[in-house]
């Protein structure tokens, strides 16, 4: 018969083991922007909740969703291995307020990973551009980058942990391209690359901050990178993904898997050989949509 002391010792050992397992888990914080476009577009909250449901099935990973672009309590970032921002960008980007850029910079210097999706890849050149170039490897720069809707065909994929289990696919989205990257793509690896239709490059010079760029038209028929990743000198990792304008695209297994893989990779979690397996039903795609 077990003695009282041995029972207590076993209980303490079990509790300690649970604490170690808990401490070993990697936390990924998904920051969803506020309500934006019409139904089925820029569904930041629904998209993040969908990704959370998939990540929570990955052993050793805990996902947390923050809504309205920034947490009410910034302590949610404590212990985070990675952060994703999926929100409206530009001058209203939730991360570019001076105090927030500083806070994010402090986290980056600790090696926290940072991912940006869709409009979240766009920040003003003079306010966040340098930081996002450093932290995620690239960003949407107005009067340089463009944001057309087109059918992107990813006929081949590079060998990288982010592409594990992802098969070539074709999907229609608002794929931003002609992004601003470091000179010579230093430390940056292209992940998704496709050739946009020449019609998406614009037909004449305009003063449109997201189109009419003569530099874009110089590269007709050439491939463009719409997803990329970076290994930062500070030891952290980052990625940018320009798709996910249309919420329904999260229902595509390859589209969803490449983002889930990227989130694991920037959190420094080993990506499974066949990538992150997940199932999303048509009903799940209708859940948590912004009220219109």
PDB file of N, CA and C in Angstrom, residues 148-193:
ATOM      1  N   UNK A 148      -4.031  43.869 -57.386  1.00  0.00           N
ATOM      2  CA  UNK A 148      -5.132  43.400 -58.246  1.00  0.00           C
ATOM      3  C   UNK A 148      -5.684  42.046 -57.803  1.00  0.00           C
ATOM      4  N   UNK A 149      -6.891  41.753 -58.266  1.00  0.00           N
ATOM      5  CA  UNK A 149      -7.485  40.432 -58.086  1.00  0.00           C
ATOM      6  C   UNK A 149      -7.147  39.601 -59.324  1.00  0.00           C
ATOM      7  N   UNK A 150      -6.592  38.415 -59.127  1.00  0.00           N
ATOM      8  CA  UNK A 150      -6.219  37.573 -60.261  1.00  0.00           C
ATOM      9  C   UNK A 150      -6.082  36.123 -59.820  1.00  0.00           C
ATOM     10  N   UNK A 151      -6.087  35.239 -60.804  1.00  0.00           N
ATOM     11  CA  UNK A 151      -5.930  33.807 -60.553  1.00  0.00           C
ATOM     12  C   UNK A 151      -4.448  33.477 -60.567  1.00  0.00           C
ATOM     13  N   UNK A 152      -3.898  33.191 -59.418  1.00  0.00           N
ATOM     14  CA  UNK A 152      -2.477  32.855 -59.314  1.00  0.00           C
ATOM     15  C   UNK A 152      -2.303  31.342 -59.376  1.00  0.00           C
ATOM     16  N   UNK A 153      -1.407  30.912 -60.239  1.00  0.00           N
ATOM     17  CA  UNK A 153      -1.110  29.484 -60.352  1.00  0.00           C
ATOM     18  C   UNK A 153       0.293  29.235 -59.821  1.00  0.00           C
ATOM     19  N   UNK A 154       0.353  28.451 -58.763  1.00  0.00           N
ATOM     20  CA  UNK A 154       1.633  28.118 -58.148  1.00  0.00           C
ATOM     21  C   UNK A 154       2.014  26.717 -58.632  1.00  0.00           C
ATOM     22  N   UNK A 155       2.680  26.704 -59.766  1.00  0.00           N
ATOM     23  CA  UNK A 155       2.965  25.439 -60.447  1.00  0.00           C
ATOM     24  C   UNK A 155       4.079  24.655 -59.771  1.00  0.00           C
ATOM     25  N   UNK A 156       4.977  25.352 -59.098  1.00  0.00           N
ATOM     26  CA  UNK A 156       6.058  24.671 -58.393  1.00  0.00           C
ATOM     27  C   UNK A 156       6.335  25.412 -57.094  1.00  0.00           C
ATOM     28  N   UNK A 157       6.834  24.678 -56.133  1.00  0.00           N
ATOM     29  CA  UNK A 157       7.096  25.225 -54.806  1.00  0.00           C
ATOM     30  C   UNK A 157       8.530  24.917 -54.401  1.00  0.00           C
ATOM     31  N   UNK A 158       9.200  25.840 -53.708  1.00  0.00           N
ATOM     32  CA  UNK A 158      10.568  25.570 -53.277  1.00  0.00           C
ATOM     33  C   UNK A 158      10.593  24.558 -52.131  1.00  0.00           C
ATOM     34  N   UNK A 159      11.717  23.913 -51.962  1.00  0.00           N
ATOM     35  CA  UNK A 159      11.887  22.998 -50.829  1.00  0.00           C
ATOM     36  C   UNK A 159      12.150  23.830 -49.583  1.00  0.00           C
ATOM     37  N   UNK A 160      11.190  23.845 -48.682  1.00  0.00           N
ATOM     38  CA  UNK A 160      11.293  24.635 -47.451  1.00  0.00           C
ATOM     39  C   UNK A 160      10.295  24.061 -46.458  1.00  0.00           C
ATOM     40  N   UNK A 161      10.545  24.142 -45.154  1.00  0.00           N
ATOM     41  CA  UNK A 161       9.570  23.640 -44.182  1.00  0.00           C
ATOM     42  C   UNK A 161       8.169  24.222 -44.372  1.00  0.00           C
ATOM     43  N   UNK A 162       8.068  25.468 -44.841  1.00  0.00           N
ATOM     44  CA  UNK A 162       6.759  26.094 -45.031  1.00  0.00           C
ATOM     45  C   UNK A 162       5.955  25.414 -46.137  1.00  0.00           C
ATOM     46  N   UNK A 163       6.621  24.796 -47.083  1.00  0.00           N
ATOM     47  CA  UNK A 163       5.906  24.172 -48.210  1.00  0.00           C
ATOM     48  C   UNK A 163       5.659  22.674 -48.002  1.00  0.00           C
ATOM     49  N   UNK A 164       5.997  22.146 -46.851  1.00  0.00           N
ATOM     50  CA  UNK A 164       5.827  20.708 -46.630  1.00  0.00           C
ATOM     51  C   UNK A 164       4.360  20.300 -46.766  1.00  0.00           C
ATOM     52  N   UNK A 165       4.124  19.305 -47.589  1.00  0.00           N
ATOM     53  CA  UNK A 165       2.774  18.778 -47.785  1.00  0.00           C
ATOM     54  C   UNK A 165       1.895  19.633 -48.670  1.00  0.00           C
ATOM     55  N   UNK A 166       2.402  20.758 -49.139  1.00  0.00           N
ATOM     56  CA  UNK A 166       1.607  21.649 -49.997  1.00  0.00           C
ATOM     57  C   UNK A 166       1.817  21.243 -51.446  1.00  0.00           C
ATOM     58  N   UNK A 167       0.726  21.037 -52.142  1.00  0.00           N
ATOM     59  CA  UNK A 167       0.789  20.657 -53.552  1.00  0.00           C
ATOM     60  C   UNK A 167       0.569  21.896 -54.417  1.00  0.00           C
ATOM     61  N   UNK A 168       1.077  21.887 -55.649  1.00  0.00           N
ATOM     62  CA  UNK A 168       0.807  23.020 -56.543  1.00  0.00           C
ATOM     63  C   UNK A 168      -0.688  23.302 -56.605  1.00  0.00           C
ATOM     64  N   UNK A 169      -1.051  24.584 -56.609  1.00  0.00           N
ATOM     65  CA  UNK A 169      -2.469  24.931 -56.613  1.00  0.00           C
ATOM     66  C   UNK A 169      -2.691  26.243 -57.356  1.00  0.00           C
ATOM     67  N   UNK A 170      -3.938  26.495 -57.680  1.00  0.00           N
ATOM     68  CA  UNK A 170      -4.347  27.714 -58.379  1.00  0.00           C
ATOM     69  C   UNK A 170      -5.555  28.288 -57.641  1.00  0.00           C
ATOM     70  N   UNK A 171      -5.538  29.584 -57.382  1.00  0.00           N
ATOM     71  CA  UNK A 171      -6.647  30.168 -56.638  1.00  0.00           C
ATOM     72  C   UNK A 171      -6.749  31.670 -56.938  1.00  0.00           C
ATOM     73  N   UNK A 172      -7.974  32.157 -56.957  1.00  0.00           N
ATOM     74  CA  UNK A 172      -8.237  33.562 -57.227  1.00  0.00           C
ATOM     75  C   UNK A 172      -8.272  34.346 -55.916  1.00  0.00           C
ATOM     76  N   UNK A 173      -7.538  35.434 -55.876  1.00  0.00           N
ATOM     77  CA  UNK A 173      -7.484  36.252 -54.675  1.00  0.00           C
ATOM     78  C   UNK A 173      -6.984  37.644 -55.069  1.00  0.00           C
ATOM     79  N   UNK A 174      -7.012  38.534 -54.121  1.00  0.00           N
ATOM     80  CA  UNK A 174      -6.380  39.826 -54.327  1.00  0.00           C
ATOM     81  C   UNK A 174      -4.925  39.663 -53.909  1.00  0.00           C
ATOM     82  N   UNK A 175      -4.138  39.156 -54.839  1.00  0.00           N
ATOM     83  CA  UNK A 175      -2.732  38.882 -54.565  1.00  0.00           C
ATOM     84  C   UNK A 175      -1.914  40.153 -54.815  1.00  0.00           C
ATOM     85  N   UNK A 176      -1.469  40.779 -53.764  1.00  0.00           N
ATOM     86  CA  UNK A 176      -0.578  41.931 -53.925  1.00  0.00           C
ATOM     87  C   UNK A 176       0.756  41.440 -54.501  1.00  0.00           C
ATOM     88  N   UNK A 177       1.403  42.288 -55.273  1.00  0.00           N
ATOM     89  CA  UNK A 177       2.738  41.914 -55.738  1.00  0.00           C
ATOM     90  C   UNK A 177       3.586  43.154 -56.016  1.00  0.00           C
ATOM     91  N   UNK A 178       4.808  42.917 -56.511  1.00  0.00           N
ATOM     92  CA  UNK A 178       5.827  43.963 -56.662  1.00  0.00           C
ATOM     93  C   UNK A 178       6.067  44.612 -55.299  1.00  0.00           C
ATOM     94  N   UNK A 179       6.315  43.749 -54.331  1.00  0.00           N
ATOM     95  CA  UNK A 179       6.524  44.202 -52.962  1.00  0.00           C
ATOM     96  C   UNK A 179       7.892  44.855 -52.811  1.00  0.00           C
ATOM     97  N   UNK A 180       8.072  45.560 -51.738  1.00  0.00           N
ATOM     98  CA  UNK A 180       9.383  46.129 -51.426  1.00  0.00           C
ATOM     99  C   UNK A 180      10.162  45.102 -50.614  1.00  0.00           C
ATOM    100  N   UNK A 181      11.286  44.651 -51.161  1.00  0.00           N
ATOM    101  CA  UNK A 181      12.134  43.655 -50.497  1.00  0.00           C
ATOM    102  C   UNK A 181      13.515  44.253 -50.226  1.00  0.00           C
ATOM    103  N   UNK A 182      14.292  43.616 -49.349  1.00  0.00           N
ATOM    104  CA  UNK A 182      15.657  44.085 -49.121  1.00  0.00           C
ATOM    105  C   UNK A 182      16.477  43.968 -50.413  1.00  0.00           C
ATOM    106  N   UNK A 183      17.475  44.787 -50.542  1.00  0.00           N
ATOM    107  CA  UNK A 183      18.334  44.724 -51.721  1.00  0.00           C
ATOM    108  C   UNK A 183      18.948  43.336 -51.845  1.00  0.00           C
ATOM    109  N   UNK A 184      18.791  42.765 -53.039  1.00  0.00           N
ATOM    110  CA  UNK A 184      19.328  41.431 -53.286  1.00  0.00           C
ATOM    111  C   UNK A 184      18.573  40.325 -52.564  1.00  0.00           C
ATOM    112  N   UNK A 185      17.370  40.638 -52.035  1.00  0.00           N
ATOM    113  CA  UNK A 185      16.565  39.649 -51.291  1.00  0.00           C
ATOM    114  C   UNK A 185      17.365  39.056 -50.129  1.00  0.00           C
ATOM    115  N   UNK A 186      18.181  39.886 -49.501  1.00  0.00           N
ATOM    116  CA  UNK A 186      19.051  39.417 -48.419  1.00  0.00           C
ATOM    117  C   UNK A 186      18.259  38.752 -47.306  1.00  0.00           C
ATOM    118  N   UNK A 187      18.600  37.505 -47.001  1.00  0.00           N
ATOM    119  CA  UNK A 187      17.994  36.677 -45.944  1.00  0.00           C
ATOM    120  C   UNK A 187      16.545  36.280 -46.236  1.00  0.00           C
ATOM    121  N   UNK A 188      16.031  36.650 -47.422  1.00  0.00           N
ATOM    122  CA  UNK A 188      14.637  36.391 -47.761  1.00  0.00           C
ATOM    123  C   UNK A 188      14.536  35.216 -48.735  1.00  0.00           C
ATOM    124  N   UNK A 189      13.564  34.325 -48.483  1.00  0.00           N
ATOM    125  CA  UNK A 189      13.303  33.185 -49.362  1.00  0.00           C
ATOM    126  C   UNK A 189      11.903  33.309 -49.943  1.00  0.00           C
ATOM    127  N   UNK A 190      11.759  33.386 -51.265  1.00  0.00           N
ATOM    128  CA  UNK A 190      10.416  33.378 -51.861  1.00  0.00           C
ATOM    129  C   UNK A 190       9.742  32.031 -51.621  1.00  0.00           C
ATOM    130  N   UNK A 191       8.458  32.065 -51.296  1.00  0.00           N
ATOM    131  CA  UNK A 191       7.702  30.838 -51.023  1.00  0.00           C
ATOM    132  C   UNK A 191       6.633  30.586 -52.092  1.00  0.00           C
ATOM    133  N   UNK A 192       5.825  31.591 -52.377  1.00  0.00           N
ATOM    134  CA  UNK A 192       4.816  31.475 -53.437  1.00  0.00           C
ATOM    135  C   UNK A 192       5.128  32.496 -54.528  1.00  0.00           C
ATOM    136  N   UNK A 193       5.297  31.995 -55.742  1.00  0.00           N
ATOM    137  CA  UNK A 193       5.657  32.844 -56.873  1.00  0.00           C
ATOM    138  C   UNK A 193       4.799  32.463 -58.069  1.00  0.00           C
TER     139      UNK A 193
END
